[in-house]
Each structure stands twice: as C-alpha cells, then as structure tokens.
mmCIF file of C-alpha atoms and ligand atoms in Angstrom:
data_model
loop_
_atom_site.group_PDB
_atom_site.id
_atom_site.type_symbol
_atom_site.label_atom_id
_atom_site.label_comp_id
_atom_site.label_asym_id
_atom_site.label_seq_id
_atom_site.Cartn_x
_atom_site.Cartn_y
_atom_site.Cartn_z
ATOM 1 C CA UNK A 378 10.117 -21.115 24.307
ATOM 2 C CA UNK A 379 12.364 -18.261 24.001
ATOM 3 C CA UNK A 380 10.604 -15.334 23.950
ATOM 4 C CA UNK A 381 12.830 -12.762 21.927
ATOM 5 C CA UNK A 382 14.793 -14.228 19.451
ATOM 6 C CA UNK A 383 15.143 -10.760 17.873
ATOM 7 C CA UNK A 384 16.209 -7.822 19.891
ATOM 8 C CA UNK A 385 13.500 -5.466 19.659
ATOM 9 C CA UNK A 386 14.762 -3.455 22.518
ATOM 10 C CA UNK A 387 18.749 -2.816 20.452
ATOM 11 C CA UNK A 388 16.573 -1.962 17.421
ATOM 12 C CA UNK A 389 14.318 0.385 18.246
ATOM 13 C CA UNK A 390 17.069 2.213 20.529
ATOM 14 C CA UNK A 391 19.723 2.316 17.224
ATOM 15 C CA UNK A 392 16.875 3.376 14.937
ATOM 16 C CA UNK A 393 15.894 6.299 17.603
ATOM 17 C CA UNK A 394 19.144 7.700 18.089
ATOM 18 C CA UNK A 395 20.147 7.791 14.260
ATOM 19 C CA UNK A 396 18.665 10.687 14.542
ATOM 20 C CA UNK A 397 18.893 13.852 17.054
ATOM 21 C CA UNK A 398 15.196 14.047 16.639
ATOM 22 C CA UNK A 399 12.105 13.082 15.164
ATOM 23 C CA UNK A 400 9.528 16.206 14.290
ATOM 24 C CA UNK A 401 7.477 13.357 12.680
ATOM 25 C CA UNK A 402 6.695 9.717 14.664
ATOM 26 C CA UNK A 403 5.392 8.293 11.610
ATOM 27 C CA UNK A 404 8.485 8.333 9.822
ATOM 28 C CA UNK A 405 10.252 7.214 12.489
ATOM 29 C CA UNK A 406 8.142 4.223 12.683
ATOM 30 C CA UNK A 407 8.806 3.775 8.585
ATOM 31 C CA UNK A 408 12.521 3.773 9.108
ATOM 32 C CA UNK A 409 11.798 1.279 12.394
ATOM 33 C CA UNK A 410 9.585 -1.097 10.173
ATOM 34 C CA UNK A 411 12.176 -1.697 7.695
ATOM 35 C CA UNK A 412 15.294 -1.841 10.144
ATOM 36 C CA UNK A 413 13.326 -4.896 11.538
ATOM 37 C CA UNK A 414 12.742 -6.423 8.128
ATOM 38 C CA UNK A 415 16.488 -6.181 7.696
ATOM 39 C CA UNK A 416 17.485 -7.545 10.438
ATOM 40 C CA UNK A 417 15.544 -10.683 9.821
ATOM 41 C CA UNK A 418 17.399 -10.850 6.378
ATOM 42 C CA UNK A 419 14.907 -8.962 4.379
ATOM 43 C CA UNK A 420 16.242 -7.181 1.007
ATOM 44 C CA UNK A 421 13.366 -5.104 -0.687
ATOM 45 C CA UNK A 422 12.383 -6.984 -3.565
ATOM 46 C CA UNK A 423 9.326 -6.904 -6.076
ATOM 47 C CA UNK A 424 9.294 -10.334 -6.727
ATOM 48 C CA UNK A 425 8.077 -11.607 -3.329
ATOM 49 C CA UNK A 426 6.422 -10.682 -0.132
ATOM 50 C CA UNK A 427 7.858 -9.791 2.595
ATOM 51 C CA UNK A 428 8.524 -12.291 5.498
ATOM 52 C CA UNK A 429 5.680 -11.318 8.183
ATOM 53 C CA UNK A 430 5.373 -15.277 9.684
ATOM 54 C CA UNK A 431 9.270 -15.200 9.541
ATOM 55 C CA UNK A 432 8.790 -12.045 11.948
ATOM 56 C CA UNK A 433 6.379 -13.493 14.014
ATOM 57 C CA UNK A 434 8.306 -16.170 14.800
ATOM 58 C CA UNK A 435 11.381 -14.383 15.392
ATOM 59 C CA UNK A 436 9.394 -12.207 17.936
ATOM 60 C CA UNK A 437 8.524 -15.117 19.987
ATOM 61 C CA UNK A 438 4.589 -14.462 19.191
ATOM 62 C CA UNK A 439 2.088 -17.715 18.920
ATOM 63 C CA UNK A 440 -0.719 -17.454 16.698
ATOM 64 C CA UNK A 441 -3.668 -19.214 16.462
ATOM 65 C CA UNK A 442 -6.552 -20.043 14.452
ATOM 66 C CA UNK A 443 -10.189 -19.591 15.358
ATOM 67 C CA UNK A 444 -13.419 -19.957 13.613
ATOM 68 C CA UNK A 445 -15.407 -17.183 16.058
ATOM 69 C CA UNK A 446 -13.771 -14.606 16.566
ATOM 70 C CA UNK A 447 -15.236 -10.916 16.701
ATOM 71 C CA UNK A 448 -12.864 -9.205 14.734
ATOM 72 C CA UNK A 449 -10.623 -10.664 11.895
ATOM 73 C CA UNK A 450 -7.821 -11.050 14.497
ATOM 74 C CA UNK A 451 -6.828 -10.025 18.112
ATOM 75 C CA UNK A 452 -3.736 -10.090 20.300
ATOM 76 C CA UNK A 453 -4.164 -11.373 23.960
ATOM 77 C CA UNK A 454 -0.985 -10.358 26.364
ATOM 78 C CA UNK A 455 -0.093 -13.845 28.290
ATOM 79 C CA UNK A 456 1.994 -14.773 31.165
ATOM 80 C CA UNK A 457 5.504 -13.881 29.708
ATOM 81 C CA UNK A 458 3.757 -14.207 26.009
ATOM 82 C CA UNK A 459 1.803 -12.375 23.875
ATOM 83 C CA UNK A 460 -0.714 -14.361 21.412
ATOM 84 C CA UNK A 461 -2.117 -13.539 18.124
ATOM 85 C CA UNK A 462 -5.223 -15.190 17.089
ATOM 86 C CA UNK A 463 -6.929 -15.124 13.658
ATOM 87 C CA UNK A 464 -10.402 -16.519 12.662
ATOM 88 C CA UNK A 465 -9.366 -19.737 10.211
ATOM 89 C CA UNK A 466 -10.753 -18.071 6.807
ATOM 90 C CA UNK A 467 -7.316 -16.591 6.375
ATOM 91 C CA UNK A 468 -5.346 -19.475 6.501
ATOM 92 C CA UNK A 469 -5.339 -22.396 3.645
ATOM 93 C CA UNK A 470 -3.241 -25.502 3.156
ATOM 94 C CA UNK A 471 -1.421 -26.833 0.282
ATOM 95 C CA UNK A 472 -1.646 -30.125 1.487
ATOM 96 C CA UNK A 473 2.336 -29.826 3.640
ATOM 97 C CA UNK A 474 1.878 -26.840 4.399
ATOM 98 C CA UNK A 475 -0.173 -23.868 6.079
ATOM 99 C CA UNK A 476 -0.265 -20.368 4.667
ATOM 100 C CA UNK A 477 -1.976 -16.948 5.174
ATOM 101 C CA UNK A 478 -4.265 -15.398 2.471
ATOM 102 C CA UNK A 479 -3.635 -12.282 1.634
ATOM 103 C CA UNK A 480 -6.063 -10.706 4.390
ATOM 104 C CA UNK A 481 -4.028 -13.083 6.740
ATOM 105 C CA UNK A 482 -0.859 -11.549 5.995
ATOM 106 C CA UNK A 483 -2.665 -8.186 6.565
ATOM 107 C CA UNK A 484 -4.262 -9.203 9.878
ATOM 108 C CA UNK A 485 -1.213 -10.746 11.340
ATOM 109 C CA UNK A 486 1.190 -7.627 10.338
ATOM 110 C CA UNK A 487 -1.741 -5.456 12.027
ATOM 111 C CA UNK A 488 -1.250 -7.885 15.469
ATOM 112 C CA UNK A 489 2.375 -7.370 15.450
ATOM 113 C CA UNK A 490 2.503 -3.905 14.804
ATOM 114 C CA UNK A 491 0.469 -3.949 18.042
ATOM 115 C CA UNK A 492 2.918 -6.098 19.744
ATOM 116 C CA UNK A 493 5.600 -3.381 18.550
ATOM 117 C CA UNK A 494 4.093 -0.298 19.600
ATOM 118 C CA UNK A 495 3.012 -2.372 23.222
ATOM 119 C CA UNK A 496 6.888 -3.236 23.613
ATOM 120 C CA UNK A 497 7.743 -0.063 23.086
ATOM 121 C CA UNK A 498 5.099 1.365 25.553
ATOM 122 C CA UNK A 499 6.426 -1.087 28.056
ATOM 123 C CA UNK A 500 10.035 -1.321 28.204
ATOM 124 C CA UNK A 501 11.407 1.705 26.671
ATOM 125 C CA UNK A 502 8.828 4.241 28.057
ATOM 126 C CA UNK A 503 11.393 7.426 27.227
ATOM 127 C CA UNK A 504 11.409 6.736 23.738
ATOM 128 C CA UNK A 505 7.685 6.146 23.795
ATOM 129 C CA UNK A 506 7.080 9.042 25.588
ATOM 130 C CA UNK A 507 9.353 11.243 23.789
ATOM 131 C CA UNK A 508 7.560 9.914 20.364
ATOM 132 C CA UNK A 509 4.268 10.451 22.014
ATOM 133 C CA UNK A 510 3.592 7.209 20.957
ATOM 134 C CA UNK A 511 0.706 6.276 23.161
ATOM 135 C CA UNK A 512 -1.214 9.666 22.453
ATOM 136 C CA UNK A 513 -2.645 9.033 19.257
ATOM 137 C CA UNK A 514 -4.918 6.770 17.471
ATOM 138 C CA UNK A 515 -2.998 3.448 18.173
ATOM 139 C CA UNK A 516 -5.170 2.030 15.337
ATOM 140 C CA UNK A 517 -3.789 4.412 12.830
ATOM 141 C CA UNK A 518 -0.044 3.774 13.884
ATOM 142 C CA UNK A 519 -0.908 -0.235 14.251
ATOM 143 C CA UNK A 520 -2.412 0.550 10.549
ATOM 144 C CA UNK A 521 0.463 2.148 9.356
ATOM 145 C CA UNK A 522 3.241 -0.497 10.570
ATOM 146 C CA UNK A 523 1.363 -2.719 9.263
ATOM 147 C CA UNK A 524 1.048 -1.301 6.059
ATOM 148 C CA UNK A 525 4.938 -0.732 5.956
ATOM 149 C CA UNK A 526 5.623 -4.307 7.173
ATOM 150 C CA UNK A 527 3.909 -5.801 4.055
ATOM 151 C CA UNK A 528 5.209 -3.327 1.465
ATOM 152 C CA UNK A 529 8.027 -0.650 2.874
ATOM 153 C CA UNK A 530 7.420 2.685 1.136
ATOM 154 C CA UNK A 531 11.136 3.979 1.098
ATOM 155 C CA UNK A 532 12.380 1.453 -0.804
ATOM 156 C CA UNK A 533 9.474 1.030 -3.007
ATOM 157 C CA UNK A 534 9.657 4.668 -4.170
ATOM 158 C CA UNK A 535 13.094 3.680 -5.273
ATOM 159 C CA UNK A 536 12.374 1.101 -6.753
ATOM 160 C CA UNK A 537 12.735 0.990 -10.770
ATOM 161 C CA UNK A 538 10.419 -0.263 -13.415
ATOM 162 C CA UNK A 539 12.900 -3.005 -14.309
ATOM 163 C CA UNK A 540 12.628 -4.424 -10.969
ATOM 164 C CA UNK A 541 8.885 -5.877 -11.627
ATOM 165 C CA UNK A 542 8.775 -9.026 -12.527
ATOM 166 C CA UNK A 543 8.387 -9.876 -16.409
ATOM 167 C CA UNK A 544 9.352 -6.672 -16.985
ATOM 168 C CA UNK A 545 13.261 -6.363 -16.313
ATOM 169 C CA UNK A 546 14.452 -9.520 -18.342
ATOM 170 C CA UNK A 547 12.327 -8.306 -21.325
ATOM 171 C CA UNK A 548 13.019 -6.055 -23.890
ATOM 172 C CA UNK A 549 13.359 -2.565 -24.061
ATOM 173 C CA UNK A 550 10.366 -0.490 -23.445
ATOM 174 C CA UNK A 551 9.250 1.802 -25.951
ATOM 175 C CA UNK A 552 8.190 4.431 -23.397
ATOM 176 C CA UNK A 553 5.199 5.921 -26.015
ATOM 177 C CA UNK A 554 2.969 2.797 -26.236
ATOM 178 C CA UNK A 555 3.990 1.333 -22.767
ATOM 179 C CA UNK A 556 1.218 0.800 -20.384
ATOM 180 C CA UNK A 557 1.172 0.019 -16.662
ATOM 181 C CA UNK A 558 -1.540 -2.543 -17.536
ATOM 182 C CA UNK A 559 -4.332 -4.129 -14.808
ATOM 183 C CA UNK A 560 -2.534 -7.131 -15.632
ATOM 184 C CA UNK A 561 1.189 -6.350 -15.002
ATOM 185 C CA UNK A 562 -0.206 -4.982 -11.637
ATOM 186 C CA UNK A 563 -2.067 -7.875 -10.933
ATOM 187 C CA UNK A 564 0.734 -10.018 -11.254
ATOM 188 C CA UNK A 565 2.914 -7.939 -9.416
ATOM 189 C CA UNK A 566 0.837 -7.784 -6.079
ATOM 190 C CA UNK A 567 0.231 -11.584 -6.514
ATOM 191 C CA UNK A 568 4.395 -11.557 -6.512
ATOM 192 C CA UNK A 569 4.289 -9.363 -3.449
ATOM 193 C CA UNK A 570 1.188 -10.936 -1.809
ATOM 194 C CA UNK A 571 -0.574 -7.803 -0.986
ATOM 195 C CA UNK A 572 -4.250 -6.380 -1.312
ATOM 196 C CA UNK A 573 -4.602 -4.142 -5.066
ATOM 197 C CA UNK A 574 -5.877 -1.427 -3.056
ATOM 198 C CA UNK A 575 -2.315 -1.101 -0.689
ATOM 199 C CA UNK A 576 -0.315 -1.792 -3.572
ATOM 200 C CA UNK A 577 -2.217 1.344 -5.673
ATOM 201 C CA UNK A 578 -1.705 3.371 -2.982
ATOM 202 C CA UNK A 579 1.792 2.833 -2.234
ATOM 203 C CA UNK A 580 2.468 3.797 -6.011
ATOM 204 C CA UNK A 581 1.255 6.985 -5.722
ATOM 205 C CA UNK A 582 4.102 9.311 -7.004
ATOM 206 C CA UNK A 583 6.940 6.972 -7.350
ATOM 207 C CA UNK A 584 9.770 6.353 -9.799
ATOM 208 C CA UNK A 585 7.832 3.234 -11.231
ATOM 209 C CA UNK A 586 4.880 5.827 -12.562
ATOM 210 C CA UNK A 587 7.384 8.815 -13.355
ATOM 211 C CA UNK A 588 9.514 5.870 -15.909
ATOM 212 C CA UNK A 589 6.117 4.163 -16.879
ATOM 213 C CA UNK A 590 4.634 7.345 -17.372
ATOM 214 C CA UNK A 591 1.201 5.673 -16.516
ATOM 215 C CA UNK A 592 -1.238 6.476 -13.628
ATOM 216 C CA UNK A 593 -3.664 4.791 -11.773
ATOM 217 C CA UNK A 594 -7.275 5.598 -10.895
ATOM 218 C CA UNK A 595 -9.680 3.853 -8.112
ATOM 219 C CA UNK A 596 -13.246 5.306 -8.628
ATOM 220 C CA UNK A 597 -16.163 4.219 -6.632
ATOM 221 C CA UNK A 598 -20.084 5.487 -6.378
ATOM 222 C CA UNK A 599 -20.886 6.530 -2.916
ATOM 223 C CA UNK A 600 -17.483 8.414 -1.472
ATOM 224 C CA UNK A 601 -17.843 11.944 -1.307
ATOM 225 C CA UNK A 602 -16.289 12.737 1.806
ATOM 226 C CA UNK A 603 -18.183 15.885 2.544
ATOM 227 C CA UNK A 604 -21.730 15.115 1.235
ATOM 228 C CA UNK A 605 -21.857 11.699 1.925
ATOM 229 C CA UNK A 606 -23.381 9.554 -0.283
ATOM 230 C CA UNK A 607 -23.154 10.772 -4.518
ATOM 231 C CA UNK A 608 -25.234 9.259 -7.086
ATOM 232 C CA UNK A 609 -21.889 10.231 -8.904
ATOM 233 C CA UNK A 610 -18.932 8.626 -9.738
ATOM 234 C CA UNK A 611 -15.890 9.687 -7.964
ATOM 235 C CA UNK A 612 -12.183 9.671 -7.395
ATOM 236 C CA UNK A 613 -11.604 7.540 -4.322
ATOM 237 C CA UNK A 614 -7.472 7.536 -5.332
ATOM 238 C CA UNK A 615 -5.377 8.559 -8.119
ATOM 239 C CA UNK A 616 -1.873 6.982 -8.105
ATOM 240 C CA UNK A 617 -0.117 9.161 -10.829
ATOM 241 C CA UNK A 618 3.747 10.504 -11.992
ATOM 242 C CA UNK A 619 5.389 12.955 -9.706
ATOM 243 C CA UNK A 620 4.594 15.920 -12.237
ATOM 244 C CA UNK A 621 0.806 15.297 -11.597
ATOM 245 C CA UNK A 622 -1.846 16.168 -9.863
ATOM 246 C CA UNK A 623 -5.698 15.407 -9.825
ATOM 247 C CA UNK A 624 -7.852 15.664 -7.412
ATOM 248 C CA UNK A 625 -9.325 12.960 -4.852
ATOM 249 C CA UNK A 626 -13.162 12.923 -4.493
ATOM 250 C CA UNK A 627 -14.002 15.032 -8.031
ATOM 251 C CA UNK A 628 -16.546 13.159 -10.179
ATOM 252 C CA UNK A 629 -14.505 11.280 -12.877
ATOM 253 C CA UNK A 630 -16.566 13.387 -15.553
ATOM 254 C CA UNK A 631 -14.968 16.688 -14.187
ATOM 255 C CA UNK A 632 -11.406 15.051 -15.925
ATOM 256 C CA UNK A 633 -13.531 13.943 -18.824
ATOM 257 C CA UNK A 634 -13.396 10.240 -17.777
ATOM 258 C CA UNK A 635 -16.382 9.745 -19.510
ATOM 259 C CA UNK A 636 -16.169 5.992 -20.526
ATOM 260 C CA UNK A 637 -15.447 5.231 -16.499
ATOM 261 C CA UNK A 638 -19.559 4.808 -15.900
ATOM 262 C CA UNK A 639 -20.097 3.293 -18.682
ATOM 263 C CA UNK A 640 -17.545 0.474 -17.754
ATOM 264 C CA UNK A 641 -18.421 0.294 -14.360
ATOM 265 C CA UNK A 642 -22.022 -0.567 -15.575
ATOM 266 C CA UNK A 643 -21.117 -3.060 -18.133
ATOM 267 C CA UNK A 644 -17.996 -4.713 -16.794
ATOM 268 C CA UNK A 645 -18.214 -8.299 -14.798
ATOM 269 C CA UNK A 646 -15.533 -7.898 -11.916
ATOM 270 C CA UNK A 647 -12.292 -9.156 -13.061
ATOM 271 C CA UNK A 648 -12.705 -7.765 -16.884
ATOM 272 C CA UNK A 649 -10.501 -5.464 -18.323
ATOM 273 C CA UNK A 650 -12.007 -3.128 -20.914
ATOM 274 C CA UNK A 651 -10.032 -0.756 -23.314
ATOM 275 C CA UNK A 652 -10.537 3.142 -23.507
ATOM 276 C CA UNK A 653 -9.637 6.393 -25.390
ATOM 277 C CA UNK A 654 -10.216 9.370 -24.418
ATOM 278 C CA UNK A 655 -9.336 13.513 -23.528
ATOM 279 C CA UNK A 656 -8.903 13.735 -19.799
ATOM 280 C CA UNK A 657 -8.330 17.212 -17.919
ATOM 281 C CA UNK A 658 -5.457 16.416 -15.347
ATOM 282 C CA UNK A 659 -2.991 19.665 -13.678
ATOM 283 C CA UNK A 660 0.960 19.341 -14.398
ATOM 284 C CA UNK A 661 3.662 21.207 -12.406
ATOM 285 C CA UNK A 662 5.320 22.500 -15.737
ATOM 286 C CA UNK A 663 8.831 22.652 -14.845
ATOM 287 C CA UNK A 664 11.312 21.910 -11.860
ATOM 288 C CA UNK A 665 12.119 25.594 -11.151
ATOM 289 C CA UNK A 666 8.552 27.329 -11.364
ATOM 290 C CA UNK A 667 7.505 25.963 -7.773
ATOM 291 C CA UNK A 668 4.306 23.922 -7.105
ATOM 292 C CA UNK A 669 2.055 25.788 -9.336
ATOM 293 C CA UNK A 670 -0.185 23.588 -11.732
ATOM 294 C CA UNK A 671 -1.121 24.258 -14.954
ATOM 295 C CA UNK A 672 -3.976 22.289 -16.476
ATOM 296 C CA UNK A 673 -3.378 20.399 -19.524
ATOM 297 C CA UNK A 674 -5.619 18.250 -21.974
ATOM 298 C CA UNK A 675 -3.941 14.731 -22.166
ATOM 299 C CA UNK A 676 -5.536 12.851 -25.471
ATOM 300 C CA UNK A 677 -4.604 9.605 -23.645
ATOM 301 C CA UNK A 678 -6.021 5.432 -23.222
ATOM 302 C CA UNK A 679 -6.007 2.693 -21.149
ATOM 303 C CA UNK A 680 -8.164 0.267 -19.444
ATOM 304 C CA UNK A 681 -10.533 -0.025 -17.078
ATOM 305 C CA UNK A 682 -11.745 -3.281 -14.336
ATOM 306 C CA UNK A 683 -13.937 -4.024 -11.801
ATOM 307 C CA UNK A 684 -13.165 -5.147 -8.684
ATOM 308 C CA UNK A 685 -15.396 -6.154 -5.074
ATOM 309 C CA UNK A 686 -14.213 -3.810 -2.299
ATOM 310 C CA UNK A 687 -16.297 -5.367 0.332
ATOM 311 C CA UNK A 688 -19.357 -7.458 0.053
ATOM 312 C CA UNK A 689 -21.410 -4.342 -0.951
ATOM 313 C CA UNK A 690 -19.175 -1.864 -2.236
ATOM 314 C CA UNK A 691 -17.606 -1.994 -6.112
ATOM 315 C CA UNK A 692 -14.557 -0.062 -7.722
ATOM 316 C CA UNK A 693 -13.263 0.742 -10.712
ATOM 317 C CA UNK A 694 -9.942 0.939 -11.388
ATOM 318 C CA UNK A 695 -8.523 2.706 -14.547
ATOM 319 C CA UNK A 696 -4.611 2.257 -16.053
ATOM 320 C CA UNK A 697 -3.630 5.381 -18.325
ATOM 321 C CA UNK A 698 -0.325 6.699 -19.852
ATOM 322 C CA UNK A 699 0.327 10.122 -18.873
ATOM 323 C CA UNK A 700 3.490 11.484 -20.492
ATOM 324 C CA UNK A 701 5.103 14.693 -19.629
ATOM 325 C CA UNK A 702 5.898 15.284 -23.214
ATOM 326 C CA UNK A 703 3.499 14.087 -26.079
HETATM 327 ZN ZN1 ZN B 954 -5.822 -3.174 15.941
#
C-alpha cells in the first residue's frame, strides 16, 4: 500500500508559511488541523462529524483492534508504516459495516495527531524546530489536535444558531423564551459524534450562546483545584455568551445556584429537571468600557441533568438563558 495518499509534507509547509510567524504553536496547529480536514473534502458542518477514518485512510495509517491493550489505543512506528491499534470496545457493527463509538473516534484522532506531530518531527525538522514542537508536553498538543480534528474551533465559533440541526428549518425564535435545552445539545453532539463534555467546552463564548443567549454549566463534587477534594459543589466549566463571565471552581451556591444540589441528589443520570432561580453572574457592560465586570442579578431558568463522567465520578450539567437585556 501507498503510504501517503495525502501530502502531509505540501500542507504543513503552505500552512507554515501563510504566515511570517507564529508567536503561538497552538494556533498554528488549529489552522493546520483544519487545512487537513479541507483537503480531504471537509466543509464545517453541524449536522455531522467530521471524517477522522476518512483521514486515516488517506494518511496511509492501519488500525487495528485489540481486546488487551494497556491504554485505550497506541501507535506502533513499522517498517515504512505506522499502526494504530485500539482495544475492540470502541468499535461496533451494524451488521455491513464497522464503526467507532464515540471514544473510538476520540482515541483514533488522538493516534493520528501523534502520527502528525511524529511526521513533522521527522521530515520537516526546521519547521518543527522553529515551532518548538518537540519541547512541550506532546500529550497536550496530541490532545489538542485531536480535539480540533473532531470539532474545529474556528469555524465553530462562527458558526450560527441556525446551523444546528432542527433548529434552522424551524420557525423563528422568539429570543425571550428560547432555551439552549439538554436536549437540543444532545442531539446536536449525537449529529456531530462527539463526547458532551468537548462539545460544552468548545461552546464556551461563541456566536451560538451570544444569539441563544443561553449558557452552560458542568458542576461536579470533588474539583477544587487548589484544596483538593470539596464536600461542595463546584464549577468544573461554564460555557456562557461573550458578555459573561463566572468563575471556574466557585461553589455553585456562591452564584445562587441553589437548586443545582438538590438535583444532583435527586436526579437518575439522563433526567432533565426544570429550575428557577436568581443567579449572581459578572457582565462586561458595554463594548467601549474595557474588560471590567460588573455583577448583575439575572432572575433566570433552565434545566438541569445528570450525567457519568467516569465510572466513579458524576456531573451536573445546567442549561440557562442569560440575556444581556431583560
Ligand atoms: Zn497519546
């Protein structure tokens, strides 16, 4: 077999010299993620995921599927090849067909992000070492390829509220009682075929929030960053409008989110429970009066549901509207 079908090499070098430099190697390795989705014939869409196997194969990787493995997935460099394998758990069939799960998808955009950053290492060592690419945590960069290979952040910030699914053929929204609801978002990372938590944190101030005027909260027991373990719930991530701000790791009853332990207590995971209630939350109060926050009381609702992080750890997340004017 072939082993580039797609010129990595051309790619990277175009991508690289767009530019007469790059202070920052992450974005360059945004804009790089999403010149290689386009060049397999990917156009940013909210209505499905992006095509990761496609890449694979385009890259002239194998994968393969193993029941013991140590990890969820590893890449072994062959003999003029370079192999992915992934323990068999995140693979299914439809009966014609094989497909990843969702943690698949993740695991195998992980492995070639690997392969990426190892090409780049190899064969075009003045970029890499230019980038400083092989300095840092190649976890974190693998991590953050990855991340933009299943869900590109550039154009997702541009994207508009009409563009999700069930959404743009409907009728107009009336803005006031219009909620980003757990459901609407669960449908819409089922469209995209990513994990809730990557697609809550990719939301975090974009124009979907600012037009839905809605924001998002993850709270879990257990994450204070400093202490170490809380008895208290906290803000593990708040995905909220542009104007916003509130901040990660306070105890949800700081902002008043009183109803938050209450639901996580009662809820089975999956449920969606409604809420009203006054929360605290800091607004930049116009364009022209710099980043300074002013703290508001937003008489505001929405819902909250349970969801398994891992086998042992449980999060909440909450919807709410959060208009600039009420
Ligand atoms: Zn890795």
């Amino acid at each position: 077999m072939e082993r580039n079908y797609l010129s990595l090499d051309q790619i990277v070098t175009k991508v690289y010299h767009s530019r007469p430099s790059w202070n920052d190697k992450k974005v360059f390795l945004k804009e790089l993620t999403f010149e290689i989705l386009q060049r397999i014939g990917y156009k940013f869409s909210l209505t499905r995921p992006t095509p990761v196997e496609k890449l694979r194969i385009l890259l002239g990787l194998d994968l393969t599927f193993s029941a013991d493995l140590s990890g969820d997935a590893h890449s072994t460099k062959k003999e003029g090849g370079w192999e992915i394998a992934i323990t068999s758990d995140q693979v299914y069939s439809d009966g014609s067909q094989q497909w990843l799960t969702e943690r698949g998808r993740f695991s195998l955009a992980h492995e070639i992000a690997h392969f990426i950053l190892h090409y780049i290492e190899e064969e075009l060592t003045e970029i890499a070492s230019t980038l400083r690419l092989s300095e840092e945590n190649a976890e974190q960069l693998c991590d953050l390829i990855s991340s933009e290979l299943l869900l590109p952040s550039g154009p997702l910030e541009r994207a508009s509220l009409n563009d999700i699914p069930a959404l743009g053929a409907g009728k107009p929204l009336h803005r006031e009682s219009f909620l980003l609801s757990i459901r609407l978002l669960e449908n819409l990372r089922k469209s995209l075929n990513v994990s809730r938590m990557a697609l809550i944190y990719k939301l975090d101030h974009t124009h979907i929030l600012d037009e839905a005027e809605c924001g998002i909260i993850i709270s879990a027991f257990g994450v204070n960053r400093s202490t170490g373990r809380s008895p208290a719930l906290r803000i593990l991530k708040a995905s909220i409008p542009s104007w916003g701000f509130m901040p990660e790791n306070a105890r949800v009853s700081t902002i008043g989110l009183e109803s938050a332990v209450h639901a996580f207590n009662v809820l089975k995971y999956g449920e969606t429970k409604q809420w009203k209630e006054r929360l605290r939350v800091s607004e930049r109060p116009g364009m022209n009066i710099g980043n300074k926050w002013s703290p508001r009381m937003l008489d505001t609702w929405g819902e909250h549901a349970l969801y398994r992080f891992t086998a042992r750890q449980t999060y909440l997340m909450t919807t709410f509207k959060w208009s600039k004017n009420q």
